[in-house]
PDB file of N, CA, C and O and ligand atoms in Angstrom:
ATOM      1  N   MET A   1     131.636 -35.980 227.406  1.00 53.00           N
ATOM      2  CA  MET A   1     130.778 -35.443 226.359  1.00 53.00           C
ATOM      3  C   MET A   1     130.773 -33.929 226.421  1.00 53.00           C
ATOM      4  O   MET A   1     130.568 -33.344 227.469  1.00 53.00           O
ATOM      5  N   SER A   2     130.964 -33.313 225.323  1.00 57.00           N
ATOM      6  CA  SER A   2     130.929 -31.857 225.265  1.00 57.00           C
ATOM      7  C   SER A   2     129.498 -31.382 225.093  1.00 57.00           C
ATOM      8  O   SER A   2     128.733 -31.939 224.310  1.00 57.00           O
ATOM      9  N   ILE A   3     129.146 -30.335 225.816  1.00 54.00           N
ATOM     10  CA  ILE A   3     127.806 -29.766 225.687  1.00 54.00           C
ATOM     11  C   ILE A   3     127.637 -29.098 224.331  1.00 54.00           C
ATOM     12  O   ILE A   3     126.536 -28.839 223.885  1.00 54.00           O
ATOM     13  N   ASN A   4     128.743 -28.831 223.673  1.00 65.00           N
ATOM     14  CA  ASN A   4     128.672 -28.195 222.360  1.00 65.00           C
ATOM     15  C   ASN A   4     128.494 -29.197 221.229  1.00 65.00           C
ATOM     16  O   ASN A   4     128.340 -28.812 220.077  1.00 65.00           O
ATOM     17  N   SER A   5     128.524 -30.470 221.581  1.00 86.00           N
ATOM     18  CA  SER A   5     128.407 -31.455 220.518  1.00 86.00           C
ATOM     19  C   SER A   5     126.969 -31.486 220.000  1.00 86.00           C
ATOM     20  O   SER A   5     126.042 -31.064 220.672  1.00 86.00           O
ATOM     21  N   ILE A   6     126.821 -31.987 218.811  1.00 95.00           N
ATOM     22  CA  ILE A   6     125.516 -32.023 218.162  1.00 95.00           C
ATOM     23  C   ILE A   6     124.927 -33.419 218.330  1.00 95.00           C
ATOM     24  O   ILE A   6     125.627 -34.420 218.209  1.00 95.00           O
ATOM     25  N   ARG A   7     123.639 -33.456 218.637  1.00 96.00           N
ATOM     26  CA  ARG A   7     122.943 -34.731 218.838  1.00 96.00           C
ATOM     27  C   ARG A   7     121.875 -34.899 217.764  1.00 96.00           C
ATOM     28  O   ARG A   7     121.371 -33.931 217.210  1.00 96.00           O
ATOM     29  N   THR A   8     121.528 -36.143 217.517  1.00 97.00           N
ATOM     30  CA  THR A   8     120.527 -36.441 216.501  1.00 97.00           C
ATOM     31  C   THR A   8     119.239 -36.912 217.165  1.00 97.00           C
ATOM     32  O   THR A   8     119.260 -37.839 217.978  1.00 97.00           O
ATOM     33  N   CYS A   9     118.139 -36.279 216.817  1.00 98.00           N
ATOM     34  CA  CYS A   9     116.829 -36.664 217.350  1.00 98.00           C
ATOM     35  C   CYS A   9     116.475 -38.071 216.877  1.00 98.00           C
ATOM     36  O   CYS A   9     116.616 -38.379 215.688  1.00 98.00           O
ATOM     37  N   ILE A  10     115.994 -38.898 217.804  1.00 98.00           N
ATOM     38  CA  ILE A  10     115.694 -40.293 217.439  1.00 98.00           C
ATOM     39  C   ILE A  10     114.450 -40.403 216.574  1.00 98.00           C
ATOM     40  O   ILE A  10     114.209 -41.442 215.966  1.00 98.00           O
ATOM     41  N   THR A  11     113.655 -39.350 216.506  1.00 98.00           N
ATOM     42  CA  THR A  11     112.428 -39.409 215.706  1.00 98.00           C
ATOM     43  C   THR A  11     112.639 -38.833 214.311  1.00 98.00           C
ATOM     44  O   THR A  11     112.434 -39.519 213.311  1.00 98.00           O
ATOM     45  N   CYS A  12     113.069 -37.582 214.247  1.00 98.00           N
ATOM     46  CA  CYS A  12     113.134 -36.912 212.937  1.00 98.00           C
ATOM     47  C   CYS A  12     114.534 -36.961 212.334  1.00 98.00           C
ATOM     48  O   CYS A  12     114.716 -36.602 211.175  1.00 98.00           O
ATOM     49  N   ARG A  13     115.534 -37.392 213.140  1.00 97.00           N
ATOM     50  CA  ARG A  13     116.913 -37.535 212.647  1.00 97.00           C
ATOM     51  C   ARG A  13     117.575 -36.210 212.332  1.00 97.00           C
ATOM     52  O   ARG A  13     118.666 -36.184 211.753  1.00 97.00           O
ATOM     53  N   LYS A  14     116.917 -35.100 212.684  1.00 98.00           N
ATOM     54  CA  LYS A  14     117.585 -33.812 212.502  1.00 98.00           C
ATOM     55  C   LYS A  14     118.614 -33.627 213.608  1.00 98.00           C
ATOM     56  O   LYS A  14     118.413 -34.042 214.745  1.00 98.00           O
ATOM     57  N   GLN A  15     119.693 -32.962 213.275  1.00 97.00           N
ATOM     58  CA  GLN A  15     120.742 -32.712 214.250  1.00 97.00           C
ATOM     59  C   GLN A  15     120.479 -31.392 214.945  1.00 97.00           C
ATOM     60  O   GLN A  15     120.117 -30.411 214.311  1.00 97.00           O
ATOM     61  N   SER A  16     120.623 -31.418 216.255  1.00 96.00           N
ATOM     62  CA  SER A  16     120.334 -30.228 217.057  1.00 96.00           C
ATOM     63  C   SER A  16     121.322 -30.145 218.194  1.00 96.00           C
ATOM     64  O   SER A  16     121.984 -31.125 218.535  1.00 96.00           O
ATOM     65  N   SER A  17     121.377 -28.960 218.812  1.00 95.00           N
ATOM     66  CA  SER A  17     122.219 -28.831 219.995  1.00 95.00           C
ATOM     67  C   SER A  17     121.524 -29.539 221.161  1.00 95.00           C
ATOM     68  O   SER A  17     120.297 -29.621 221.203  1.00 95.00           O
ATOM     69  N   PRO A  18     122.316 -30.065 222.090  1.00 93.00           N
ATOM     70  CA  PRO A  18     121.722 -30.788 223.229  1.00 93.00           C
ATOM     71  C   PRO A  18     120.734 -29.945 224.023  1.00 93.00           C
ATOM     72  O   PRO A  18     119.817 -30.497 224.634  1.00 93.00           O
ATOM     73  N   THR A  19     120.878 -28.622 223.997  1.00 94.00           N
ATOM     74  CA  THR A  19     119.973 -27.783 224.783  1.00 94.00           C
ATOM     75  C   THR A  19     118.567 -27.769 224.219  1.00 94.00           C
ATOM     76  O   THR A  19     117.627 -27.409 224.917  1.00 94.00           O
ATOM     77  N   SER A  20     118.400 -28.147 222.981  1.00 95.00           N
ATOM     78  CA  SER A  20     117.067 -28.129 222.380  1.00 95.00           C
ATOM     79  C   SER A  20     116.435 -29.522 222.319  1.00 95.00           C
ATOM     80  O   SER A  20     115.391 -29.702 221.714  1.00 95.00           O
ATOM     81  N   LEU A  21     117.094 -30.481 222.953  1.00 97.00           N
ATOM     82  CA  LEU A  21     116.609 -31.865 222.931  1.00 97.00           C
ATOM     83  C   LEU A  21     116.440 -32.392 224.354  1.00 97.00           C
ATOM     84  O   LEU A  21     117.169 -32.004 225.260  1.00 97.00           O
ATOM     85  N   LEU A  22     115.485 -33.286 224.516  1.00 98.00           N
ATOM     86  CA  LEU A  22     115.367 -34.048 225.757  1.00 98.00           C
ATOM     87  C   LEU A  22     116.351 -35.207 225.711  1.00 98.00           C
ATOM     88  O   LEU A  22     116.527 -35.824 224.655  1.00 98.00           O
ATOM     89  N   ARG A  23     116.976 -35.492 226.831  1.00 97.00           N
ATOM     90  CA  ARG A  23     117.813 -36.688 226.899  1.00 97.00           C
ATOM     91  C   ARG A  23     117.105 -37.708 227.777  1.00 97.00           C
ATOM     92  O   ARG A  23     116.761 -37.424 228.924  1.00 97.00           O
ATOM     93  N   VAL A  24     116.897 -38.889 227.249  1.00 97.00           N
ATOM     94  CA  VAL A  24     116.197 -39.951 227.962  1.00 97.00           C
ATOM     95  C   VAL A  24     117.144 -41.127 228.126  1.00 97.00           C
ATOM     96  O   VAL A  24     117.806 -41.548 227.171  1.00 97.00           O
ATOM     97  N   VAL A  25     117.214 -41.629 229.347  1.00 97.00           N
ATOM     98  CA  VAL A  25     118.034 -42.808 229.614  1.00 97.00           C
ATOM     99  C   VAL A  25     117.133 -43.894 230.178  1.00 97.00           C
ATOM    100  O   VAL A  25     115.990 -43.636 230.562  1.00 97.00           O
ATOM    101  N   CYS A  26     117.645 -45.104 230.222  1.00 96.00           N
ATOM    102  CA  CYS A  26     116.893 -46.217 230.787  1.00 96.00           C
ATOM    103  C   CYS A  26     117.607 -46.689 232.048  1.00 96.00           C
ATOM    104  O   CYS A  26     118.788 -47.039 232.004  1.00 96.00           O
ATOM    105  N   ILE A  27     116.870 -46.650 233.166  1.00 94.00           N
ATOM    106  CA  ILE A  27     117.423 -47.102 234.437  1.00 94.00           C
ATOM    107  C   ILE A  27     116.547 -48.220 234.968  1.00 94.00           C
ATOM    108  O   ILE A  27     115.347 -48.018 235.192  1.00 94.00           O
ATOM    109  N   ASP A  28     117.123 -49.391 235.129  1.00 91.00           N
ATOM    110  CA  ASP A  28     116.373 -50.555 235.618  1.00 91.00           C
ATOM    111  C   ASP A  28     115.080 -50.771 234.826  1.00 91.00           C
ATOM    112  O   ASP A  28     114.025 -51.044 235.385  1.00 91.00           O
ATOM    113  N   GLY A  29     115.170 -50.597 233.527  1.00 91.00           N
ATOM    114  CA  GLY A  29     114.029 -50.883 232.664  1.00 91.00           C
ATOM    115  C   GLY A  29     113.027 -49.753 232.533  1.00 91.00           C
ATOM    116  O   GLY A  29     112.051 -49.882 231.798  1.00 91.00           O
ATOM    117  N   ALA A  30     113.267 -48.645 233.247  1.00 94.00           N
ATOM    118  CA  ALA A  30     112.335 -47.514 233.176  1.00 94.00           C
ATOM    119  C   ALA A  30     112.976 -46.358 232.439  1.00 94.00           C
ATOM    120  O   ALA A  30     114.157 -46.057 232.632  1.00 94.00           O
ATOM    121  N   LEU A  31     112.194 -45.689 231.605  1.00 96.00           N
ATOM    122  CA  LEU A  31     112.688 -44.513 230.906  1.00 96.00           C
ATOM    123  C   LEU A  31     112.678 -43.329 231.864  1.00 96.00           C
ATOM    124  O   LEU A  31     111.686 -43.074 232.541  1.00 96.00           O
ATOM    125  N   VAL A  32     113.804 -42.626 231.918  1.00 96.00           N
ATOM    126  CA  VAL A  32     113.977 -41.512 232.849  1.00 96.00           C
ATOM    127  C   VAL A  32     114.491 -40.308 232.079  1.00 96.00           C
ATOM    128  O   VAL A  32     115.395 -40.432 231.247  1.00 96.00           O
ATOM    129  N   LEU A  33     113.896 -39.151 232.359  1.00 97.00           N
ATOM    130  CA  LEU A  33     114.378 -37.915 231.746  1.00 97.00           C
ATOM    131  C   LEU A  33     115.647 -37.461 232.456  1.00 97.00           C
ATOM    132  O   LEU A  33     115.675 -37.349 233.682  1.00 97.00           O
ATOM    133  N   ASP A  34     116.669 -37.220 231.663  1.00 97.00           N
ATOM    134  CA  ASP A  34     117.949 -36.758 232.207  1.00 97.00           C
ATOM    135  C   ASP A  34     118.016 -35.240 232.061  1.00 97.00           C
ATOM    136  O   ASP A  34     118.544 -34.717 231.091  1.00 97.00           O
ATOM    137  N   ASN A  35     117.435 -34.553 233.047  1.00 94.00           N
ATOM    138  CA  ASN A  35     117.366 -33.089 232.964  1.00 94.00           C
ATOM    139  C   ASN A  35     118.727 -32.442 232.856  1.00 94.00           C
ATOM    140  O   ASN A  35     118.909 -31.458 232.130  1.00 94.00           O
ATOM    141  N   GLU A  36     119.669 -32.973 233.614  1.00 94.00           N
ATOM    142  CA  GLU A  36     120.998 -32.363 233.622  1.00 94.00           C
ATOM    143  C   GLU A  36     121.862 -32.850 232.460  1.00 94.00           C
ATOM    144  O   GLU A  36     122.991 -32.411 232.288  1.00 94.00           O
ATOM    145  N   LYS A  37     121.340 -33.800 231.726  1.00 94.00           N
ATOM    146  CA  LYS A  37     122.055 -34.380 230.585  1.00 94.00           C
ATOM    147  C   LYS A  37     123.431 -34.884 231.004  1.00 94.00           C
ATOM    148  O   LYS A  37     124.433 -34.693 230.322  1.00 94.00           O
ATOM    149  N   SER A  38     123.443 -35.513 232.170  1.00 93.00           N
ATOM    150  CA  SER A  38     124.711 -35.934 232.752  1.00 93.00           C
ATOM    151  C   SER A  38     124.704 -37.375 233.243  1.00 93.00           C
ATOM    152  O   SER A  38     125.706 -37.849 233.760  1.00 93.00           O
ATOM    153  N   LEU A  39     123.575 -38.055 233.123  1.00 95.00           N
ATOM    154  CA  LEU A  39     123.527 -39.428 233.620  1.00 95.00           C
ATOM    155  C   LEU A  39     124.387 -40.326 232.743  1.00 95.00           C
ATOM    156  O   LEU A  39     124.479 -40.119 231.530  1.00 95.00           O
ATOM    157  N   PRO A  40     125.018 -41.306 233.352  1.00 92.00           N
ATOM    158  CA  PRO A  40     125.888 -42.199 232.574  1.00 92.00           C
ATOM    159  C   PRO A  40     125.076 -43.130 231.677  1.00 92.00           C
ATOM    160  O   PRO A  40     123.877 -43.304 231.859  1.00 92.00           O
ATOM    161  N   GLY A  41     125.758 -43.697 230.763  1.00 91.00           N
ATOM    162  CA  GLY A  41     125.131 -44.682 229.889  1.00 91.00           C
ATOM    163  C   GLY A  41     124.593 -44.048 228.618  1.00 91.00           C
ATOM    164  O   GLY A  41     124.730 -42.849 228.378  1.00 91.00           O
ATOM    165  N   ARG A  42     123.977 -44.889 227.828  1.00 94.00           N
ATOM    166  CA  ARG A  42     123.474 -44.452 226.534  1.00 94.00           C
ATOM    167  C   ARG A  42     122.233 -43.582 226.730  1.00 94.00           C
ATOM    168  O   ARG A  42     121.360 -43.911 227.514  1.00 94.00           O
ATOM    169  N   GLY A  43     122.153 -42.500 226.007  1.00 96.00           N
ATOM    170  CA  GLY A  43     120.975 -41.637 226.080  1.00 96.00           C
ATOM    171  C   GLY A  43     120.305 -41.537 224.718  1.00 96.00           C
ATOM    172  O   GLY A  43     120.954 -41.645 223.691  1.00 96.00           O
ATOM    173  N   ALA A  44     119.004 -41.369 224.750  1.00 97.00           N
ATOM    174  CA  ALA A  44     118.242 -41.118 223.526  1.00 97.00           C
ATOM    175  C   ALA A  44     117.867 -39.643 223.515  1.00 97.00           C
ATOM    176  O   ALA A  44     117.350 -39.130 224.503  1.00 97.00           O
ATOM    177  N   TRP A  45     118.121 -38.978 222.410  1.00 98.00           N
ATOM    178  CA  TRP A  45     117.867 -37.540 222.292  1.00 98.00           C
ATOM    179  C   TRP A  45     116.652 -37.336 221.408  1.00 98.00           C
ATOM    180  O   TRP A  45     116.545 -37.930 220.332  1.00 98.00           O
ATOM    181  N   VAL A  46     115.732 -36.507 221.886  1.00 98.00           N
ATOM    182  CA  VAL A  46     114.492 -36.309 221.126  1.00 98.00           C
ATOM    183  C   VAL A  46     113.975 -34.886 221.347  1.00 98.00           C
ATOM    184  O   VAL A  46     114.059 -34.350 222.451  1.00 98.00           O
ATOM    185  N   HIS A  47     113.461 -34.296 220.275  1.00 98.00           N
ATOM    186  CA  HIS A  47     112.813 -32.985 220.420  1.00 98.00           C
ATOM    187  C   HIS A  47     111.535 -33.140 221.233  1.00 98.00           C
ATOM    188  O   HIS A  47     110.846 -34.156 221.120  1.00 98.00           O
ATOM    189  N   GLN A  48     111.178 -32.084 221.970  1.00 97.00           N
ATOM    190  CA  GLN A  48     109.885 -32.093 222.658  1.00 97.00           C
ATOM    191  C   GLN A  48     108.761 -32.398 221.670  1.00 97.00           C
ATOM    192  O   GLN A  48     107.878 -33.215 221.935  1.00 97.00           O
ATOM    193  N   SER A  49     108.812 -31.762 220.526  1.00 98.00           N
ATOM    194  CA  SER A  49     107.744 -31.920 219.536  1.00 98.00           C
ATOM    195  C   SER A  49     107.751 -33.296 218.880  1.00 98.00           C
ATOM    196  O   SER A  49     106.786 -33.680 218.223  1.00 98.00           O
ATOM    197  N   CYS A  50     108.840 -34.024 219.050  1.00 98.00           N
ATOM    198  CA  CYS A  50     108.964 -35.356 218.448  1.00 98.00           C
ATOM    199  C   CYS A  50     108.695 -36.466 219.461  1.00 98.00           C
ATOM    200  O   CYS A  50     108.695 -37.646 219.093  1.00 98.00           O
ATOM    201  N   LEU A  51     108.481 -36.082 220.726  1.00 98.00           N
ATOM    202  CA  LEU A  51     108.378 -37.081 221.789  1.00 98.00           C
ATOM    203  C   LEU A  51     107.201 -38.039 221.573  1.00 98.00           C
ATOM    204  O   LEU A  51     107.349 -39.258 221.687  1.00 98.00           O
ATOM    205  N   ALA A  52     106.035 -37.492 221.247  1.00 97.00           N
ATOM    206  CA  ALA A  52     104.853 -38.338 221.086  1.00 97.00           C
ATOM    207  C   ALA A  52     105.055 -39.348 219.960  1.00 97.00           C
ATOM    208  O   ALA A  52     104.637 -40.507 220.073  1.00 97.00           O
ATOM    209  N   THR A  53     105.719 -38.907 218.901  1.00 97.00           N
ATOM    210  CA  THR A  53     105.977 -39.820 217.778  1.00 97.00           C
ATOM    211  C   THR A  53     106.968 -40.908 218.190  1.00 97.00           C
ATOM    212  O   THR A  53     106.800 -42.080 217.832  1.00 97.00           O
ATOM    213  N   ALA A  54     107.970 -40.512 218.954  1.00 97.00           N
ATOM    214  CA  ALA A  54     108.946 -41.498 219.425  1.00 97.00           C
ATOM    215  C   ALA A  54     108.256 -42.574 220.262  1.00 97.00           C
ATOM    216  O   ALA A  54     108.533 -43.768 220.120  1.00 97.00           O
ATOM    217  N   ILE A  55     107.332 -42.140 221.121  1.00 96.00           N
ATOM    218  CA  ILE A  55     106.607 -43.084 221.966  1.00 96.00           C
ATOM    219  C   ILE A  55     105.742 -44.007 221.117  1.00 96.00           C
ATOM    220  O   ILE A  55     105.742 -45.229 221.300  1.00 96.00           O
ATOM    221  N   SER A  56     105.025 -43.425 220.159  1.00 95.00           N
ATOM    222  CA  SER A  56     104.112 -44.246 219.367  1.00 95.00           C
ATOM    223  C   SER A  56     104.865 -45.223 218.474  1.00 95.00           C
ATOM    224  O   SER A  56     104.361 -46.300 218.160  1.00 95.00           O
ATOM    225  N   ARG A  57     106.078 -44.876 218.104  1.00 94.00           N
ATOM    226  CA  ARG A  57     106.898 -45.779 217.279  1.00 94.00           C
ATOM    227  C   ARG A  57     107.645 -46.806 218.103  1.00 94.00           C
ATOM    228  O   ARG A  57     108.260 -47.721 217.555  1.00 94.00           O
ATOM    229  N   GLY A  58     107.684 -46.597 219.415  1.00 94.00           N
ATOM    230  CA  GLY A  58     108.509 -47.458 220.254  1.00 94.00           C
ATOM    231  C   GLY A  58     109.984 -47.252 219.959  1.00 94.00           C
ATOM    232  O   GLY A  58     110.781 -48.197 219.946  1.00 94.00           O
ATOM    233  N   ALA A  59     110.355 -45.995 219.735  1.00 96.00           N
ATOM    234  CA  ALA A  59     111.703 -45.688 219.261  1.00 96.00           C
ATOM    235  C   ALA A  59     112.783 -45.825 220.326  1.00 96.00           C
ATOM    236  O   ALA A  59     113.961 -45.951 220.008  1.00 96.00           O
ATOM    237  N   PHE A  60     112.386 -45.790 221.589  1.00 97.00           N
ATOM    238  CA  PHE A  60     113.410 -45.786 222.636  1.00 97.00           C
ATOM    239  C   PHE A  60     114.133 -47.128 222.752  1.00 97.00           C
ATOM    240  O   PHE A  60     115.312 -47.172 223.057  1.00 97.00           O
ATOM    241  N   LYS A  61     113.421 -48.200 222.527  1.00 96.00           N
ATOM    242  CA  LYS A  61     114.065 -49.513 222.631  1.00 96.00           C
ATOM    243  C   LYS A  61     115.245 -49.606 221.658  1.00 96.00           C
ATOM    244  O   LYS A  61     116.344 -50.020 222.035  1.00 96.00           O
ATOM    245  N   TYR A  62     115.019 -49.169 220.440  1.00 94.00           N
ATOM    246  CA  TYR A  62     116.072 -49.221 219.435  1.00 94.00           C
ATOM    247  C   TYR A  62     117.183 -48.224 219.748  1.00 94.00           C
ATOM    248  O   TYR A  62     118.362 -48.555 219.721  1.00 94.00           O
ATOM    249  N   ALA A  63     116.767 -47.000 220.107  1.00 96.00           N
ATOM    250  CA  ALA A  63     117.754 -45.939 220.327  1.00 96.00           C
ATOM    251  C   ALA A  63     118.666 -46.260 221.505  1.00 96.00           C
ATOM    252  O   ALA A  63     119.847 -45.908 221.498  1.00 96.00           O
ATOM    253  N   LEU A  64     118.103 -46.905 222.506  1.00 97.00           N
ATOM    254  CA  LEU A  64     118.879 -47.203 223.713  1.00 97.00           C
ATOM    255  C   LEU A  64     119.476 -48.609 223.674  1.00 97.00           C
ATOM    256  O   LEU A  64     120.092 -49.055 224.630  1.00 97.00           O
ATOM    257  N   LYS A  65     119.261 -49.305 222.580  1.00 95.00           N
ATOM    258  CA  LYS A  65     119.772 -50.660 222.382  1.00 95.00           C
ATOM    259  C   LYS A  65     119.354 -51.579 223.527  1.00 95.00           C
ATOM    260  O   LYS A  65     120.169 -52.326 224.085  1.00 95.00           O
ATOM    261  N   LEU A  66     118.080 -51.487 223.880  1.00 95.00           N
ATOM    262  CA  LEU A  66     117.548 -52.317 224.963  1.00 95.00           C
ATOM    263  C   LEU A  66     117.129 -53.667 224.407  1.00 95.00           C
ATOM    264  O   LEU A  66     116.708 -53.786 223.258  1.00 95.00           O
ATOM    265  N   THR A  67     117.214 -54.683 225.245  1.00 93.00           N
ATOM    266  CA  THR A  67     116.759 -55.999 224.820  1.00 93.00           C
ATOM    267  C   THR A  67     115.269 -56.175 225.092  1.00 93.00           C
ATOM    268  O   THR A  67     114.601 -56.968 224.433  1.00 93.00           O
ATOM    269  N   GLU A  68     114.748 -55.447 226.074  1.00 91.00           N
ATOM    270  CA  GLU A  68     113.330 -55.507 226.395  1.00 91.00           C
ATOM    271  C   GLU A  68     112.673 -54.187 226.011  1.00 91.00           C
ATOM    272  O   GLU A  68     113.279 -53.127 226.174  1.00 91.00           O
ATOM    273  N   GLN A  69     111.436 -54.252 225.558  1.00 92.00           N
ATOM    274  CA  GLN A  69     110.706 -53.026 225.268  1.00 92.00           C
ATOM    275  C   GLN A  69     110.416 -52.307 226.585  1.00 92.00           C
ATOM    276  O   GLN A  69     109.792 -52.886 227.481  1.00 92.00           O
ATOM    277  N   PRO A  70     110.889 -51.059 226.731  1.00 94.00           N
ATOM    278  CA  PRO A  70     110.563 -50.330 227.965  1.00 94.00           C
ATOM    279  C   PRO A  70     109.113 -49.863 227.927  1.00 94.00           C
ATOM    280  O   PRO A  70     108.470 -49.918 226.874  1.00 94.00           O
ATOM    281  N   ASN A  71     108.612 -49.415 229.050  1.00 93.00           N
ATOM    282  CA  ASN A  71     107.299 -48.782 229.061  1.00 93.00           C
ATOM    283  C   ASN A  71     107.448 -47.383 228.483  1.00 93.00           C
ATOM    284  O   ASN A  71     107.834 -46.453 229.175  1.00 93.00           O
ATOM    285  N   GLU A  72     107.135 -47.246 227.200  1.00 91.00           N
ATOM    286  CA  GLU A  72     107.365 -45.978 226.516  1.00 91.00           C
ATOM    287  C   GLU A  72     106.508 -44.870 227.125  1.00 91.00           C
ATOM    288  O   GLU A  72     106.840 -43.695 227.029  1.00 91.00           O
ATOM    289  N   LEU A  73     105.407 -45.233 227.751  1.00 90.00           N
ATOM    290  CA  LEU A  73     104.539 -44.215 228.335  1.00 90.00           C
ATOM    291  C   LEU A  73     105.196 -43.520 229.523  1.00 90.00           C
ATOM    292  O   LEU A  73     104.742 -42.455 229.946  1.00 90.00           O
ATOM    293  N   ASP A  74     106.279 -44.113 230.058  1.00 92.00           N
ATOM    294  CA  ASP A  74     107.050 -43.412 231.091  1.00 92.00           C
ATOM    295  C   ASP A  74     107.522 -42.053 230.579  1.00 92.00           C
ATOM    296  O   ASP A  74     107.782 -41.148 231.367  1.00 92.00           O
ATOM    297  N   ALA A  75     107.651 -41.941 229.278  1.00 95.00           N
ATOM    298  CA  ALA A  75     108.236 -40.734 228.685  1.00 95.00           C
ATOM    299  C   ALA A  75     107.201 -39.686 228.306  1.00 95.00           C
ATOM    300  O   ALA A  75     107.558 -38.571 227.943  1.00 95.00           O
ATOM    301  N   LYS A  76     105.929 -40.011 228.407  1.00 94.00           N
ATOM    302  CA  LYS A  76     104.934 -39.133 227.784  1.00 94.00           C
ATOM    303  C   LYS A  76     104.825 -37.757 228.440  1.00 94.00           C
ATOM    304  O   LYS A  76     104.412 -36.808 227.775  1.00 94.00           O
ATOM    305  N   ASP A  77     105.144 -37.644 229.714  1.00 95.00           N
ATOM    306  CA  ASP A  77     105.030 -36.348 230.388  1.00 95.00           C
ATOM    307  C   ASP A  77     106.362 -35.624 230.523  1.00 95.00           C
ATOM    308  O   ASP A  77     106.466 -34.638 231.246  1.00 95.00           O
ATOM    309  N   MET A  78     107.375 -36.099 229.859  1.00 97.00           N
ATOM    310  CA  MET A  78     108.686 -35.459 229.955  1.00 97.00           C
ATOM    311  C   MET A  78     108.647 -34.076 229.306  1.00 97.00           C
ATOM    312  O   MET A  78     108.054 -33.885 228.259  1.00 97.00           O
ATOM    313  N   LYS A  79     109.285 -33.133 229.980  1.00 96.00           N
ATOM    314  CA  LYS A  79     109.291 -31.755 229.487  1.00 96.00           C
ATOM    315  C   LYS A  79     110.720 -31.228 229.449  1.00 96.00           C
ATOM    316  O   LYS A  79     111.485 -31.418 230.382  1.00 96.00           O
ATOM    317  N   LEU A  80     111.018 -30.540 228.368  1.00 93.00           N
ATOM    318  CA  LEU A  80     112.334 -29.918 228.237  1.00 93.00           C
ATOM    319  C   LEU A  80     112.433 -28.727 229.192  1.00 93.00           C
ATOM    320  O   LEU A  80     111.532 -27.891 229.242  1.00 93.00           O
ATOM    321  N   LYS A  81     113.511 -28.699 229.946  1.00 83.00           N
ATOM    322  CA  LYS A  81     113.686 -27.575 230.895  1.00 83.00           C
ATOM    323  C   LYS A  81     114.494 -26.477 230.221  1.00 83.00           C
ATOM    324  O   LYS A  81     115.384 -26.745 229.458  1.00 83.00           O
TER     325      LYS A  81
HETATM  326 ZN1   ZN B 101     112.990 -34.394 216.241  1.00 51.10          ZN
END
């Protein structure tokens, strides 16, 4: 994956550079912030300002193509570095 590639926010669908988005992955059913944006597997990209909406919509399950609803509240304290 190129760091210059453009990612789409799972909440607002606006396209942004990866540096302006949080990358969230699911590991063993838990949502984890990928600070280095380097963890393998499917990632969900979301603006900091869109995070609360993503959680309230339960957007991560769809974005990460999970079969089980993750605990979306795992993501509530995630901060963009
Ligand atoms: Zn957004």
